[in-house]
Amino acid sequence: GITLNGSDVSAWADSAPAGLYDMVQDTATEQPAYSAGVLTFASADINNLQTSGANIELTGDFTIGVKLHMTAAGGTLLGDNDINGEFIRFTSTTELRIRVANATAVNIDKDSGTFVEDAYMVLTRASDVLTLYWKGVAQADTETKAGTASIDAIGIRRTDTNPYEGTISEIQIYSSSSAALTANINDRLSTL
């Protein structure tokens, strides 16, 4: 599902049957690099991809899985580049911040070690409770956050702020949450 502009990514197709949320980048200097199935985002170049159509709107339960290797803290993994206060961002090497509907952000702290490693994560919201799974392990810190999460960008938030530094090889987003779904995503991402 990757469209290349030389060795950079100009589009990443949505693999869901409806295919509503293709991610694109028309500005060549902001296109992430691509090699062997991995997209590399350089924060200095504000590398990002944005939806070509409607925003992804997560109104209730959700599950987000990502295979990544963050190389520097401070970057936005997923966000909205048009609306204030919509993002999932690594604010430090041990803290993930989630802000929904421009309301007060919540932080989930990593149990031990740092996020700066080749890893995979699953973030779930079930009945407004956010749980982070890092490399298949649920972190002890959970937070409560209601509201509609709006996503239209990978690698930045409004406006071209807090660009992500690192790699991403897969993103899965579901508008539901269950133990079985979380287990399946963790299993899938652990093989990449």
mmCIF file of C-alpha atoms in Angstrom, residues 29-31 42-48 163:
data_model
loop_
_atom_site.group_PDB
_atom_site.id
_atom_site.type_symbol
_atom_site.label_atom_id
_atom_site.label_comp_id
_atom_site.label_asym_id
_atom_site.label_seq_id
_atom_site.Cartn_x
_atom_site.Cartn_y
_atom_site.Cartn_z
ATOM 1 C CA THR A 29 10.398 17.645 1.646
ATOM 2 C CA GLU A 30 7.902 16.384 4.257
ATOM 3 C CA GLN A 31 7.641 12.828 2.895
ATOM 4 C CA ALA A 42 12.851 12.863 10.529
ATOM 5 C CA SER A 43 11.608 15.555 12.887
ATOM 6 C CA ALA A 44 13.931 18.168 11.373
ATOM 7 C CA ASP A 45 12.117 17.713 8.043
ATOM 8 C CA ILE A 46 8.641 17.585 9.647
ATOM 9 C CA ASN A 47 7.999 14.249 7.912
ATOM 10 C CA ASN A 48 4.319 13.330 8.114
ATOM 11 C CA PRO A 163 7.115 16.022 14.682
#
